[in-house]
Coordinates of C-alpha atoms in Angstrom, one line a residue:
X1 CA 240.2 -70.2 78.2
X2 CA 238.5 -69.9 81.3
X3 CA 239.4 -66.3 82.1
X4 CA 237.3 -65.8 78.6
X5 CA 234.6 -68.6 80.0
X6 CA 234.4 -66.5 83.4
X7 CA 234.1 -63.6 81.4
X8 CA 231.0 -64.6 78.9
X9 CA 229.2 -65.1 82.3
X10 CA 228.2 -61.1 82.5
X11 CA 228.1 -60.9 78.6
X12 CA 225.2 -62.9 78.7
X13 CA 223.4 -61.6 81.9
X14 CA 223.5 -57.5 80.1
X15 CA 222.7 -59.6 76.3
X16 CA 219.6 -60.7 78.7
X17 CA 219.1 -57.2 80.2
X18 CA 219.1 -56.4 77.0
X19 CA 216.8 -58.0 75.3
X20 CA 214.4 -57.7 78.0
X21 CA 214.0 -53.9 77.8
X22 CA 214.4 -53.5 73.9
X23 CA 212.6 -56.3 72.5
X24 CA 210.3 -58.5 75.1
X25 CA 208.7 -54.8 76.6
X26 CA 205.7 -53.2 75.1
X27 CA 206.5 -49.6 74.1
X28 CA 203.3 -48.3 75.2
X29 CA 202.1 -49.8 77.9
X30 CA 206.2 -51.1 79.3
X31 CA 204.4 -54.2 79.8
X32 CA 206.9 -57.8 78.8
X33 CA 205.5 -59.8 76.0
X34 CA 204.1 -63.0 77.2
X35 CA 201.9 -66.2 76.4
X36 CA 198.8 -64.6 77.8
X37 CA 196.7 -63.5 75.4
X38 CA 196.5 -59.9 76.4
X39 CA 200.6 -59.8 76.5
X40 CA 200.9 -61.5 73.3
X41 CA 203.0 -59.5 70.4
X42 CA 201.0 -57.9 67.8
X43 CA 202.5 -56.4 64.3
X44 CA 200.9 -53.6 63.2
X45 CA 201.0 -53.3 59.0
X46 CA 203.7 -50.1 59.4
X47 CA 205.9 -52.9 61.3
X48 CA 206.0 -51.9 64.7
X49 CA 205.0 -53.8 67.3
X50 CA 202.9 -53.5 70.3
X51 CA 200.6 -55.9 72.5
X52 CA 197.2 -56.9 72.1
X53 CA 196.1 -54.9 75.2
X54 CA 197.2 -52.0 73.8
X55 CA 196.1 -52.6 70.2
X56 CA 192.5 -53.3 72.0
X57 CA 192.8 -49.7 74.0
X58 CA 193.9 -48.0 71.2
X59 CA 191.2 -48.9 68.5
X60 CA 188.0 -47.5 68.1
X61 CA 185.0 -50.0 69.8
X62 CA 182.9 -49.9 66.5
X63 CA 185.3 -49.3 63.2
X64 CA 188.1 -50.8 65.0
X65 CA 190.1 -47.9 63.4
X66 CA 193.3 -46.8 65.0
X67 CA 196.9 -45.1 64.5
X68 CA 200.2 -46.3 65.1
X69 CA 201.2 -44.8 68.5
X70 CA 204.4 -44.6 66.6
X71 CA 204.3 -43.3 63.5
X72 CA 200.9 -42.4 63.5
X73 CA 199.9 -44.7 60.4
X74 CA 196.2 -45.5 60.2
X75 CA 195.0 -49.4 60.2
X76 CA 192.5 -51.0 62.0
X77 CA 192.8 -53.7 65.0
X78 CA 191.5 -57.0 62.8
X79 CA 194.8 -56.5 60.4
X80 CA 197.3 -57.0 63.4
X81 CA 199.0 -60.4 63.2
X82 CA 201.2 -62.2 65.7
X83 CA 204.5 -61.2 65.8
X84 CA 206.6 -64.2 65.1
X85 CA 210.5 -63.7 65.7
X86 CA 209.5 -62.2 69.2
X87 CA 207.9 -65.4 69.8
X88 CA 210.4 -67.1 68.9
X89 CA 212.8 -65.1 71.2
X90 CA 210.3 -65.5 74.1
X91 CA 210.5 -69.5 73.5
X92 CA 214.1 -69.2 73.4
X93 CA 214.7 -68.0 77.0
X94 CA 212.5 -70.2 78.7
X95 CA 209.0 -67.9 78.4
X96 CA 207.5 -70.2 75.5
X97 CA 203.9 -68.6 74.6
X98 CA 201.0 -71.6 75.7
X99 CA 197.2 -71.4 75.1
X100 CA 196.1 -69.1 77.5
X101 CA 193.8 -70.5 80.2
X102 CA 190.3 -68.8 80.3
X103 CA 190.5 -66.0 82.5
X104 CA 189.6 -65.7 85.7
X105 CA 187.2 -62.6 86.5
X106 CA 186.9 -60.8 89.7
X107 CA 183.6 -61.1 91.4
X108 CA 181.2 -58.2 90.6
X109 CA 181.6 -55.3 93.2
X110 CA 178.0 -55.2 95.6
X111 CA 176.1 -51.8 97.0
X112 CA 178.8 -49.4 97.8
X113 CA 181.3 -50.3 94.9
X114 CA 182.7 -47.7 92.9
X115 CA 181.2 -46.7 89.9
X116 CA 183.4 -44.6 86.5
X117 CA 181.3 -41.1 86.7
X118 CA 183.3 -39.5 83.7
X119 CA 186.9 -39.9 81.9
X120 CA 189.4 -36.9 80.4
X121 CA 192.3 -37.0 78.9
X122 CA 192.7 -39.9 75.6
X123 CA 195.2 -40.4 73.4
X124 CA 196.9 -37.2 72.3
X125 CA 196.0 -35.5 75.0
X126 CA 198.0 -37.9 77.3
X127 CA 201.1 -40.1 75.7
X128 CA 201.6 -43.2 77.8
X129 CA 201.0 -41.2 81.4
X130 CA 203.1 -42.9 84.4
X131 CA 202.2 -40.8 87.3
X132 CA 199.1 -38.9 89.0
X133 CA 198.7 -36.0 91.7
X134 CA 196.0 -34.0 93.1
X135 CA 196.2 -30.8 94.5
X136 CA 195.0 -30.4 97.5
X137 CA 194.0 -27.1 97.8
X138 CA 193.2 -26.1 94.1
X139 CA 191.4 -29.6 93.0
X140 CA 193.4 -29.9 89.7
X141 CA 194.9 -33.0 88.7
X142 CA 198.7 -33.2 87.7
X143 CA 199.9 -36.3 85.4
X144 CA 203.7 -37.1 84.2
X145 CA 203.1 -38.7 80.1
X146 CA 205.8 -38.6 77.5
X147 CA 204.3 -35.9 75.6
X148 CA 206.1 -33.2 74.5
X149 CA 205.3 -31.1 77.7
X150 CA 205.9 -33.9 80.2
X151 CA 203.3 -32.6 82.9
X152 CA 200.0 -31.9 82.0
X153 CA 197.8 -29.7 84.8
X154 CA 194.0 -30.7 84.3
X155 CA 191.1 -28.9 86.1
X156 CA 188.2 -30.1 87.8
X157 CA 186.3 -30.4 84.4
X158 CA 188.9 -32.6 83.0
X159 CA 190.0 -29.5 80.9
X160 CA 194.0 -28.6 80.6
X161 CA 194.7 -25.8 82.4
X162 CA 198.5 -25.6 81.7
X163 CA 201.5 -27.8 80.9
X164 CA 205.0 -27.7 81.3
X165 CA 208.7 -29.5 81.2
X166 CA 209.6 -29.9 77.7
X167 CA 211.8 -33.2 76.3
X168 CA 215.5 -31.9 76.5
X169 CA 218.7 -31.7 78.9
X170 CA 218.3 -28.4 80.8
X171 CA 218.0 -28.5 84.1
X172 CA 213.7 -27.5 84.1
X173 CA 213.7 -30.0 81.2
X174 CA 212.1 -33.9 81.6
X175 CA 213.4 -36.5 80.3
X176 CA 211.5 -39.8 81.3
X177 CA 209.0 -39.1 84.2
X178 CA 208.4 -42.3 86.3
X179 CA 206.0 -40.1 89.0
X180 CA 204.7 -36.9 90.1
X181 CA 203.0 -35.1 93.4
X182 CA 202.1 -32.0 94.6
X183 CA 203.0 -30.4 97.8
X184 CA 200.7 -28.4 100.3
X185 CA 202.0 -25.5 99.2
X186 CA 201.3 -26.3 95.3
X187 CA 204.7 -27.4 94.4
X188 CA 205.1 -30.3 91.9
X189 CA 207.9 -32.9 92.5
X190 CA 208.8 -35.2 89.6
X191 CA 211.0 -38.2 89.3
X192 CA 213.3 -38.2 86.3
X193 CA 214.6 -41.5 85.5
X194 CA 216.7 -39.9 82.4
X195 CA 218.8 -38.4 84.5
X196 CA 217.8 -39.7 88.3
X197 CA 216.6 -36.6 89.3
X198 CA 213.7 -34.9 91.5
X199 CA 212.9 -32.2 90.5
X200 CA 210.7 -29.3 91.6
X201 CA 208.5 -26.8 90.3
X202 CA 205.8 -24.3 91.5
X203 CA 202.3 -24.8 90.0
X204 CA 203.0 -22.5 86.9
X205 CA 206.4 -24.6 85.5
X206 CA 208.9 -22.5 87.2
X207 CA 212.1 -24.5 88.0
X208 CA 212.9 -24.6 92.0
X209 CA 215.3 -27.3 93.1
X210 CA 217.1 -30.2 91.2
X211 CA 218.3 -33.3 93.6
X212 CA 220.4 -35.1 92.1
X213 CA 223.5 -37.8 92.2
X214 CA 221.8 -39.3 95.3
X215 CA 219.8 -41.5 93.1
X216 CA 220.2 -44.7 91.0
X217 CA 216.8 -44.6 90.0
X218 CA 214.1 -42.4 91.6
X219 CA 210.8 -44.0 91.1
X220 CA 207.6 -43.1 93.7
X221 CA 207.4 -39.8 95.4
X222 CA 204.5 -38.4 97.5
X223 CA 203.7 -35.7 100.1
X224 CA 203.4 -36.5 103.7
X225 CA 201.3 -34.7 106.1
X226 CA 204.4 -32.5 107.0
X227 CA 204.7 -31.4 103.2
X228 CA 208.4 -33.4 103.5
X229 CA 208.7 -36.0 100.0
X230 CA 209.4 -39.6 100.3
X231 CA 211.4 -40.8 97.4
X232 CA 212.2 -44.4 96.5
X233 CA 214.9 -45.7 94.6
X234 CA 214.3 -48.8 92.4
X235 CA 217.7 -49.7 91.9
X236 CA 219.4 -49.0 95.1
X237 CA 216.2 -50.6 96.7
X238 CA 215.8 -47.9 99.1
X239 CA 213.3 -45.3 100.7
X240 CA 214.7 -41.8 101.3
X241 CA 212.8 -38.6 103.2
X242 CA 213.3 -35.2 101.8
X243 CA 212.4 -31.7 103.9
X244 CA 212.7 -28.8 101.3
X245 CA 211.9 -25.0 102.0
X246 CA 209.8 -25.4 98.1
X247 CA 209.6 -21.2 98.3
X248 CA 213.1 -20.8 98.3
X249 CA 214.3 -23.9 96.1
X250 CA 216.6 -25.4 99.1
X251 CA 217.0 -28.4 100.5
X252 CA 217.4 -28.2 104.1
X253 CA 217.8 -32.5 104.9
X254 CA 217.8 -35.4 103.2
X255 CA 217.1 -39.6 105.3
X256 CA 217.5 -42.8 104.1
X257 CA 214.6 -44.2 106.3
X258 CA 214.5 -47.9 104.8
X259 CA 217.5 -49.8 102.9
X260 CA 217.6 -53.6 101.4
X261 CA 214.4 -53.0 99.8
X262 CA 213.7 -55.2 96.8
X263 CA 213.3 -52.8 93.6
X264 CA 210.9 -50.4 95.3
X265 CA 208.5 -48.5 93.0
X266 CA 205.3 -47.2 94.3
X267 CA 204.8 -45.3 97.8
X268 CA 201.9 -44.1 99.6
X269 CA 201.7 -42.4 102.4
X270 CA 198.5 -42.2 104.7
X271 CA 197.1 -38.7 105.7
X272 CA 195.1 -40.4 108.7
X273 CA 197.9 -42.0 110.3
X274 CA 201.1 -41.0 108.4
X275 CA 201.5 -44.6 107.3
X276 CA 204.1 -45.3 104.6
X277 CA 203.0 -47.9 102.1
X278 CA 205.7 -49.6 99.4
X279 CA 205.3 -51.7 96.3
X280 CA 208.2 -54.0 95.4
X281 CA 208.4 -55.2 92.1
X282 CA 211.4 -57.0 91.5
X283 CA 211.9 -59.0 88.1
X284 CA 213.4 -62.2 87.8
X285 CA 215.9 -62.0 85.0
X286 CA 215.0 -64.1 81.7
X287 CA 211.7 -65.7 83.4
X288 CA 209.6 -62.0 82.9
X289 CA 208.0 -63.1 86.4
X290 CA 207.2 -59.9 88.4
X291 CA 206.1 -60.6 91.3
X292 CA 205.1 -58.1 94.0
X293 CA 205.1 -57.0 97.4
X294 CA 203.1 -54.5 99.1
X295 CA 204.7 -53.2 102.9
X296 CA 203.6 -50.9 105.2
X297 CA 205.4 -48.8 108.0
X298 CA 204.4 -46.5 111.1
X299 CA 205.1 -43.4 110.7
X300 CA 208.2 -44.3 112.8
X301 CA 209.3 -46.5 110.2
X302 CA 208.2 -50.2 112.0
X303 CA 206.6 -52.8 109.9
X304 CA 203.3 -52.8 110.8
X305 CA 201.7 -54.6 107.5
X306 CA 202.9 -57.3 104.6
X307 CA 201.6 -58.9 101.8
X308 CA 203.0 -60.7 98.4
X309 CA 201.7 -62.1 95.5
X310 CA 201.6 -65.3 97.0
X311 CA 200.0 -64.4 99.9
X312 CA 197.4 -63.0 98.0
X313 CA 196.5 -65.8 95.5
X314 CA 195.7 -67.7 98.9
X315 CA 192.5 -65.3 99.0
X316 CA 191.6 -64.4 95.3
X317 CA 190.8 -66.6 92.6
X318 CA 193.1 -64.8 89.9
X319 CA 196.5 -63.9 89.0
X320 CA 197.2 -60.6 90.8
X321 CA 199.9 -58.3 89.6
X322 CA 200.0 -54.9 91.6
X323 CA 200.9 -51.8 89.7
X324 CA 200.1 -49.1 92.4
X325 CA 199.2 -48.3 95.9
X326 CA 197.3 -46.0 97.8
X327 CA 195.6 -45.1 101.5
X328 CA 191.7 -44.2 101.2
X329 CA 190.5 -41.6 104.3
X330 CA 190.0 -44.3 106.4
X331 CA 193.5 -46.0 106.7
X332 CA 192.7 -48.5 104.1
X333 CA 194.9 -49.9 101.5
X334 CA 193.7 -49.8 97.9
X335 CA 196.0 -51.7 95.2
X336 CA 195.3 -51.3 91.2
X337 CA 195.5 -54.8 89.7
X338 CA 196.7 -54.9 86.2
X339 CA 196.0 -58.7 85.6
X340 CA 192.1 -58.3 86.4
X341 CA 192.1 -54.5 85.6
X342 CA 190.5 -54.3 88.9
X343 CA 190.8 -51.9 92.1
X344 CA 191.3 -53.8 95.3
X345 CA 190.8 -52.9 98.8
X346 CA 193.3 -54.7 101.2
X347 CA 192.2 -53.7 104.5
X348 CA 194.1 -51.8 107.2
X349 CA 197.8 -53.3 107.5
X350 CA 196.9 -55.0 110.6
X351 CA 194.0 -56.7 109.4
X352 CA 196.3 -57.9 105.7
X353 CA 194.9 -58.8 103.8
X354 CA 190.9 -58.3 103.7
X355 CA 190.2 -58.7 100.4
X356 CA 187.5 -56.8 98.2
X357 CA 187.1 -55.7 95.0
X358 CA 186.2 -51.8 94.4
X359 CA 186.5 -51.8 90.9
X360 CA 185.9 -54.9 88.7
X361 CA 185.0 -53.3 85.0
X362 CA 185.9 -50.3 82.6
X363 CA 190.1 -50.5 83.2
X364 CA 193.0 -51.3 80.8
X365 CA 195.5 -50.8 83.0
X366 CA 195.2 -48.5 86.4
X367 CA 198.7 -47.4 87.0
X368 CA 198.2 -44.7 89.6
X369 CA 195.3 -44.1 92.3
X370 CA 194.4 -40.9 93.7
X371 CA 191.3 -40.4 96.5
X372 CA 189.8 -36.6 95.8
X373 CA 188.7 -34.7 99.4
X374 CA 185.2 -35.4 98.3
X375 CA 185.9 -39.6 98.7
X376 CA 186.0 -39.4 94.3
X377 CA 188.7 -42.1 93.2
X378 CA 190.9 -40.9 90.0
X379 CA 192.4 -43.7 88.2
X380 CA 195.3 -43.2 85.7
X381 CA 195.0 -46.2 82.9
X382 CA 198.1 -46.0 81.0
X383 CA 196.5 -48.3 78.2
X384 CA 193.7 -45.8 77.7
X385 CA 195.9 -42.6 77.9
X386 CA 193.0 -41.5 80.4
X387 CA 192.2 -40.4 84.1
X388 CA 188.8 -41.8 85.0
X389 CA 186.8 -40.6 88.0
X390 CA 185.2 -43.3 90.3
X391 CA 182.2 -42.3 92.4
X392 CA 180.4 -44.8 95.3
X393 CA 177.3 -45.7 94.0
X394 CA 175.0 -47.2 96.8
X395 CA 172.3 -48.4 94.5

């Protein structure tokens, strides 16, 4: 009797894991169900079931017309209802929905705040897009989706130029992209968490290099100033270096530079100083509380910068759930906020944090930030299926 008691203890942790991937998650936005109104469960009339967020992106602003990301049924947003047994299941792990509060907004961004210039992209186009890269030499833009070509190559115009890495098990195939960059040298890497792989292609879709069974699951990846990757791995909770010769496919050496990491997802990495920035986003099993942590390291690998959620709420008025990182020309670090659908500015690592808003309006959910050569922020909403282009405006 309690061998089979010691035993149900595991059972009921993976019947949690479980349920929090299959039935409390948002299919299009991967987004847990929650008692905040944007969060909350919404049936559409074909029966699937998605979150008000994404119901709102989806529909048109005026006829309120829109399709089932699924099965492509047509309905419109005002005959969604509340869906009731995932409610339920939310109340019965502790996560019972409550009135939400009214929200709190950030403050409006002053002279010198970024302003949307222009958006490409949309549903169809883009299927649920993870990750964003810019190449720097040609200007195009390179975003991971779940389409059936999983990168999509877009040119300055916001035009696709080309697309490549079909849904399959081949080695050049992509299963489930988590992120994307671009070398120097116009190489694209890609994370595969399907089968925790990078994998590396020129610019025209050409197979180079697959790494893989060093990875539990490869997450973030960008270029550092000496066109080497960094890599980290969510569930090892570590951050590895990879030099490749990307003309000739081969990887010449590989460096675990940080371990004991707590479910590392996003990286940056700063072409000013050669600053490595990382987002931890560990979940707490059965409470859906993600909190996060933003760190950032020398280029010799010290800590030089930290801040958390809690650290953060000290400073801001609102909820603040961070969803990507990146370094702006100057050294700065600039954090996508999913709660406010905001863009923050955090100030230099050593000065953590200096809070102030960039980007208070027009977002559904930034998942990836990209600065252009020309100062231009890019902005990858996932909820909108759309990269939108951010200019200063100093009116």
């Amino acid at each position: 009797m309690g061998a089979e008691a010691s035993g149900s203890g595991p059972a009921l942790r993976e019947l949690l894991r479980e349920a929090e991937t299959s039935l409390l998650e948002c299919k299009v936005c991967f987004e847990r169900f929650g008692h905040r109104q944007q969060r909350r469960p919404r049936n559409l009339p074909c029966g699937h079931v998605v979150c008000l967020a994404c119901v709102a992106a989806l529909a048109h602003p005026r006829t309120l017309a829109l399709e089932c990301p699924f099965c492509r049924r047509a309905c419109r947003g005002c005959d969604t209802s509340d869906c009731l047994p995932v409610l339920h299941l939310l109340e019965l792990l502790g996560s019972a929905p409550r009135p939400a509060p009214a929200a709190h907004r950030v403050a409006p961004c002053g002279p010198g705040a970024l302003t949307c210039h222009h958006a490409f992209g949309g549903w169809g186009t883009l299927v649920n897009p993870t990750g964003l890269a810019l190449c720097s030499k040609t200007g195009r833009v390179v975003v991971v989706h779940d389409g059936k070509k999983r990168v999509k190559i877009f040119d300055s115009g916001g035009g696709c130029a080309h697309q490549f890495g079909k849904k399959g098990d081949a080695a050049q195939d992509i299963r489930y992209p988590l992120d994307v960059t671009v070398t120097n040298d116009c190489h694209v890497v890609v994370t595969d968490a399907g089968d925790r792989s990078i994998k590396v292609f020129d610019f025209f879709g050409q197979i180079k290099l697959v790494v893989g069974d060093q990875f539990s699951l490869p997450w973030g990846v960008e270029t550092t100033p000496q066109n080497a990757v960094v890599v980290t791995d969510a569930e090892a909770g570590s951050l590895h270096l990879l030099e490749v010769d990307f003309p000739e496919g081969v990887l010449r050496r590989t460096e675990r530079l940080q371990t004991h990491l707590c479910s590392p997802r996003g990286v940056a990495v700063s072409r000013l100083t050669g600053a490595i920035a990382v987002l931890e986003r560990p979940l707490a099993l059965g409470t859906g509380a993600c909190s996060a942590t933003v760190k950032v390291f020398s280029a010799n690998m010290q800590l030089i910068g930290q801040v958390d959620t809690f650290g953060l709420s000290l400073f801001f008025p609102s909820e603040i759930t961070v969803s990507a990182v990146t370094f702006d020309h100057q050294g700065n670090v600039i954090v996508a906020d999913t709660s406010s659908q905001a863009v923050l500015c955090l100030g230099k690592p050593e000065e953590f944090p200096v809070l102030k808003p960039l980007i208070t309006h027009g977002l559904s959910r930034p998942v990836a930030l990209v600065f252009t050569k020309e100062n231009s922020l890019l902005v990858l909403d996932s909820a909108a299926h759309s990269i939108k282009v951010y200019k200063v405006d100093w009116g």
